[in-house]
Amino acid sequence: MSDVAARLVQQIKFIAEADKLKEIFRQTINTQSRRAENDAEHSWHLCLCVIILAEHANEVSLNVLRVLKMVIIHDLVEIDAGDTFAYDTAAMAGQHEREARAADRLFGLLPSDQALEFRALWDEFESRATPEARFALAVDRFQPMLLNCLTQGAAWNRHGITQTRVLERNRHISEGCSDLWAYAEKMIQEAVEAGHLRTTPG
Amino acid sequence: MSDVAARLVQQIKFIAEADKLKEIFRQTINTQSRRAENDAEHSWHLCLCVIILAEHANEVSLNVLRVLKMVIIHDLVEIDAGDTFAYDTAAMAGQHEREARAADRLFGLLPSDQALEFRALWDEFESRATPEARFALAVDRFQPMLLNCLTQGAAWNRHGITQTRVLERNRHISEGCSDLWAYAEKMIQEAVEAGHLRTTPG
């Protein structure tokens, strides 16, 4: 078998394995059917956010291709590790270790040069060490809030999440995109005023 | 309202409208749950194919960012026009006109500079006029075939599709990525030998 053919076999096995991402369901609710969003849909929606909103990034010379690569692969680890709800602090203990093991297995399916490239991209996303990672994180935090606002706070209310926690959890958006955070603060305030997000627990 | 804030309002309306793509179901079946794939999942899976397989493109100096932008937005028109099954020649009549009207409405939600940019990207994809469009088309044709092969030909058999039609419909892959077409021809032959794809109608 030629080198090209052998690489394609490995790469397409990885692409087939990744199909499992379509079955990892999140707490967020889609706007039309009101069913739970899955990670593949979420990852696509983030891609769309990136190409539409990149002009607003804090970093003027953002490498948009690297941001897209990060958001395309950022949730693959949940194939093994499952989805961890953004406000579930108990489940968050040990989350990074579970996800790092998943990254070893999944990216390890690829030819070794790509395994290194994509594992490094996932580490970059997780560490928030670059403007690209901080912008990717900004859209990853913004998109579920947007869906929550468009579904009258469905996921927030099911879990008793307050405005204070939403603001705490998501203010990292400003590190990647302060204009988007300004928009989000206003959107959160409007959700409170509409009665879709509570200000006190219980 | 500042220019930035006004742009964000338009852009986020577009991103919210695009959420409808998660409810446009295709004929292709996902490998795990065996339910129909939707366009958002499909678009994400194409993004993954692009970043993993770009090295095999016929065009050595492929602009991968432009390919990704195309695959992210290529199916948005189906929000208005619906999905057209790849082998439904009757439904294909008038398909481009329906989709072009949808493109006018949907991309028209964006600020005018972005409306022009994304409409041009969609036209580029549709016309197959560039190496980027031909590579985007190659993965758009390959990924449903892959899912079909991984689901014992589920969608092919439901619609009575033969090997000849699969080869005819998908040989455009070679114009964007001849190595991927070589892989696909072998995969199709294996599907025939496994009894998952018929060689004669009926």
Coordinates of C-alpha atoms in Angstrom, one line a residue, chain A:
Chain A
M1 CA 0.0 0.0 0.0
S2 CA 1.4 3.5 -0.9
D3 CA 2.0 6.0 1.9
V4 CA -0.9 8.1 0.7
A5 CA -3.3 5.1 0.7
A6 CA -2.0 4.1 4.2
R7 CA -2.6 7.7 5.6
L8 CA -6.0 7.8 4.1
V9 CA -7.0 4.5 5.8
Q10 CA -6.0 6.0 9.2
Q11 CA -7.5 9.4 8.5
I12 CA -10.9 8.0 7.4
K13 CA -11.0 5.7 10.5
F14 CA -10.6 8.8 12.6
I15 CA -13.4 10.6 10.6
A16 CA -15.7 7.6 11.0
E17 CA -15.0 7.4 14.8
A18 CA -15.8 11.1 15.0
D19 CA -19.3 10.4 13.8
K20 CA -20.0 9.5 17.5
L21 CA -20.0 13.2 18.3
K22 CA -23.5 13.5 16.8
E23 CA -24.8 11.4 19.8
I24 CA -23.3 13.4 22.6
F25 CA -26.1 15.6 23.9
R26 CA -25.7 18.9 25.7
Q27 CA -27.9 20.7 28.2
T28 CA -28.6 23.5 25.7
I29 CA -31.9 23.4 23.8
N30 CA -32.1 24.1 20.0
T31 CA -34.4 27.0 19.1
Q32 CA -36.8 25.2 16.7
S33 CA -37.5 21.7 17.9
R34 CA -36.6 22.5 21.5
R35 CA -34.7 19.2 21.7
A36 CA -31.2 19.0 23.3
E37 CA -28.4 20.1 21.0
N38 CA -25.6 17.7 20.2
D39 CA -21.9 18.4 20.1
A40 CA -21.6 18.1 16.3
E41 CA -24.3 20.7 15.8
H42 CA -22.8 22.9 18.5
S43 CA -19.4 22.6 16.9
W44 CA -20.8 23.7 13.5
H45 CA -22.7 26.6 15.1
L46 CA -19.4 27.7 16.6
C47 CA -17.7 27.6 13.2
L48 CA -20.4 29.9 11.8
C49 CA -19.9 32.2 14.8
V50 CA -16.1 32.3 14.1
I51 CA -16.4 33.3 10.4
I52 CA -19.1 35.8 11.0
L53 CA -17.7 37.4 14.2
A54 CA -13.9 37.2 13.7
E55 CA -13.7 40.9 12.8
H56 CA -14.6 41.8 16.4
A57 CA -11.8 39.7 18.0
N58 CA -9.5 41.7 20.5
E59 CA -6.6 40.4 18.4
V60 CA -6.5 42.3 15.1
S61 CA -4.3 39.8 13.3
L62 CA -6.2 36.7 14.4
N63 CA -5.4 33.4 12.6
V64 CA -9.0 32.5 11.7
L65 CA -8.0 29.1 10.3
R66 CA -6.4 28.0 13.6
V67 CA -9.5 29.2 15.5
L68 CA -11.7 27.1 13.2
K69 CA -9.5 24.0 13.6
M70 CA -9.8 24.4 17.3
V71 CA -13.6 24.7 17.4
I72 CA -14.0 21.8 14.9
I73 CA -12.1 19.4 17.2
H74 CA -12.6 21.0 20.7
D75 CA -15.4 18.7 21.8
L76 CA -14.2 15.4 20.2
V77 CA -12.9 14.3 23.6
E78 CA -16.5 14.2 24.8
I79 CA -16.9 11.0 22.7
D80 CA -15.1 9.2 25.6
A81 CA -15.5 11.7 28.4
G82 CA -19.1 12.8 27.9
D83 CA -20.5 16.3 28.1
T84 CA -19.9 18.3 31.3
F85 CA -22.6 20.9 32.0
A86 CA -21.0 24.4 32.3
Y87 CA -22.5 24.9 35.7
D88 CA -22.0 21.5 37.2
T89 CA -19.0 22.1 39.5
A90 CA -19.0 18.6 40.9
A91 CA -18.8 17.0 37.5
M92 CA -16.0 19.4 36.6
A93 CA -13.6 17.7 39.1
G94 CA -11.5 15.4 37.1
Q95 CA -12.9 16.6 33.9
H96 CA -9.6 17.7 32.4
E97 CA -7.9 14.4 33.2
R98 CA -10.8 12.4 31.6
E99 CA -10.7 14.6 28.6
A100 CA -6.9 14.4 28.2
R101 CA -7.1 10.6 28.2
A102 CA -9.8 10.8 25.5
A103 CA -7.5 13.2 23.5
D104 CA -4.7 10.6 23.7
R105 CA -6.9 7.9 22.3
L106 CA -8.8 9.8 19.7
F107 CA -6.0 11.9 18.2
G108 CA -3.8 8.8 18.4
L109 CA -5.9 7.3 15.6
L110 CA -4.4 9.8 13.2
P111 CA -1.0 9.6 11.4
S112 CA 1.6 10.7 14.0
D113 CA 2.3 14.1 12.5
Q114 CA -1.5 15.0 12.6
A115 CA -1.9 13.3 16.0
L116 CA 0.7 15.8 17.3
E117 CA -0.8 18.8 15.4
F118 CA -4.4 18.2 16.6
R119 CA -3.5 17.3 20.2
A120 CA -1.5 20.6 20.3
L121 CA -4.5 22.5 19.0
W122 CA -6.7 20.9 21.7
D123 CA -4.1 21.7 24.4
E124 CA -4.0 25.3 23.1
F125 CA -7.7 25.6 23.3
E126 CA -7.8 24.2 26.8
S127 CA -5.0 26.4 28.1
R128 CA -6.4 29.7 26.6
A129 CA -2.8 30.6 26.0
T130 CA -3.2 32.4 22.7
P131 CA -5.5 35.0 21.1
E132 CA -6.9 32.3 18.9
A133 CA -7.7 30.0 21.9
R134 CA -9.3 33.0 23.7
F135 CA -11.5 33.8 20.7
A136 CA -12.5 30.2 20.3
L137 CA -13.4 30.1 24.0
A138 CA -15.4 33.3 23.6
V139 CA -17.7 31.8 20.9
D140 CA -17.9 28.5 22.8
R141 CA -19.3 30.5 25.8
F142 CA -21.4 32.9 23.8
Q143 CA -23.3 30.4 21.6
P144 CA -25.0 28.4 24.5
M145 CA -26.0 31.7 26.1
L146 CA -27.5 32.8 22.9
L147 CA -29.5 29.6 22.6
N148 CA -30.6 29.9 26.2
C149 CA -31.8 33.5 25.6
L150 CA -33.7 32.3 22.5
T151 CA -35.4 29.5 24.4
Q152 CA -36.6 31.6 27.4
G153 CA -33.8 30.4 29.5
A154 CA -34.8 26.7 29.2
A155 CA -31.5 25.2 30.4
W156 CA -30.8 27.9 33.0
N157 CA -34.2 27.4 34.6
R158 CA -34.1 23.6 34.5
H159 CA -30.9 23.8 36.6
G160 CA -31.7 26.9 38.7
I161 CA -28.9 29.0 37.4
T162 CA -28.8 32.7 38.4
Q163 CA -27.6 35.8 36.6
T164 CA -24.6 36.0 38.9
R165 CA -23.4 32.5 37.9
V166 CA -24.0 33.3 34.2
L167 CA -21.9 36.4 34.5
E168 CA -19.2 34.7 36.4
R169 CA -19.0 31.7 34.1
N170 CA -19.0 33.7 30.9
R171 CA -17.0 36.8 31.5
H172 CA -13.9 35.1 29.9
I173 CA -15.6 36.1 26.7
S174 CA -14.1 39.6 27.2
E175 CA -10.6 38.2 27.0
G176 CA -11.1 37.0 23.4
C177 CA -13.7 39.6 22.3
S178 CA -14.7 42.5 24.5
D179 CA -17.3 43.7 22.0
L180 CA -19.1 40.4 22.1
W181 CA -19.0 40.5 25.9
A182 CA -20.6 43.9 25.8
Y183 CA -23.3 42.5 23.6
A184 CA -23.7 39.5 25.9
E185 CA -24.1 41.6 29.1
K186 CA -26.9 43.4 27.5
M187 CA -28.5 40.2 26.3
I188 CA -28.3 38.7 29.8
Q189 CA -29.8 41.8 31.3
E190 CA -32.7 41.6 28.8
A191 CA -33.2 37.9 29.8
V192 CA -33.5 39.0 33.5
E193 CA -36.0 41.7 32.6
A194 CA -38.0 39.2 30.6
G195 CA -38.2 36.8 33.5
H196 CA -36.1 34.2 31.8
L197 CA -33.1 34.3 34.1
R198 CA -33.5 34.6 37.9
T199 CA -31.4 36.9 40.1
T200 CA -31.7 34.8 43.3
P201 CA -31.5 31.0 43.8
G202 CA -34.5 28.7 44.4

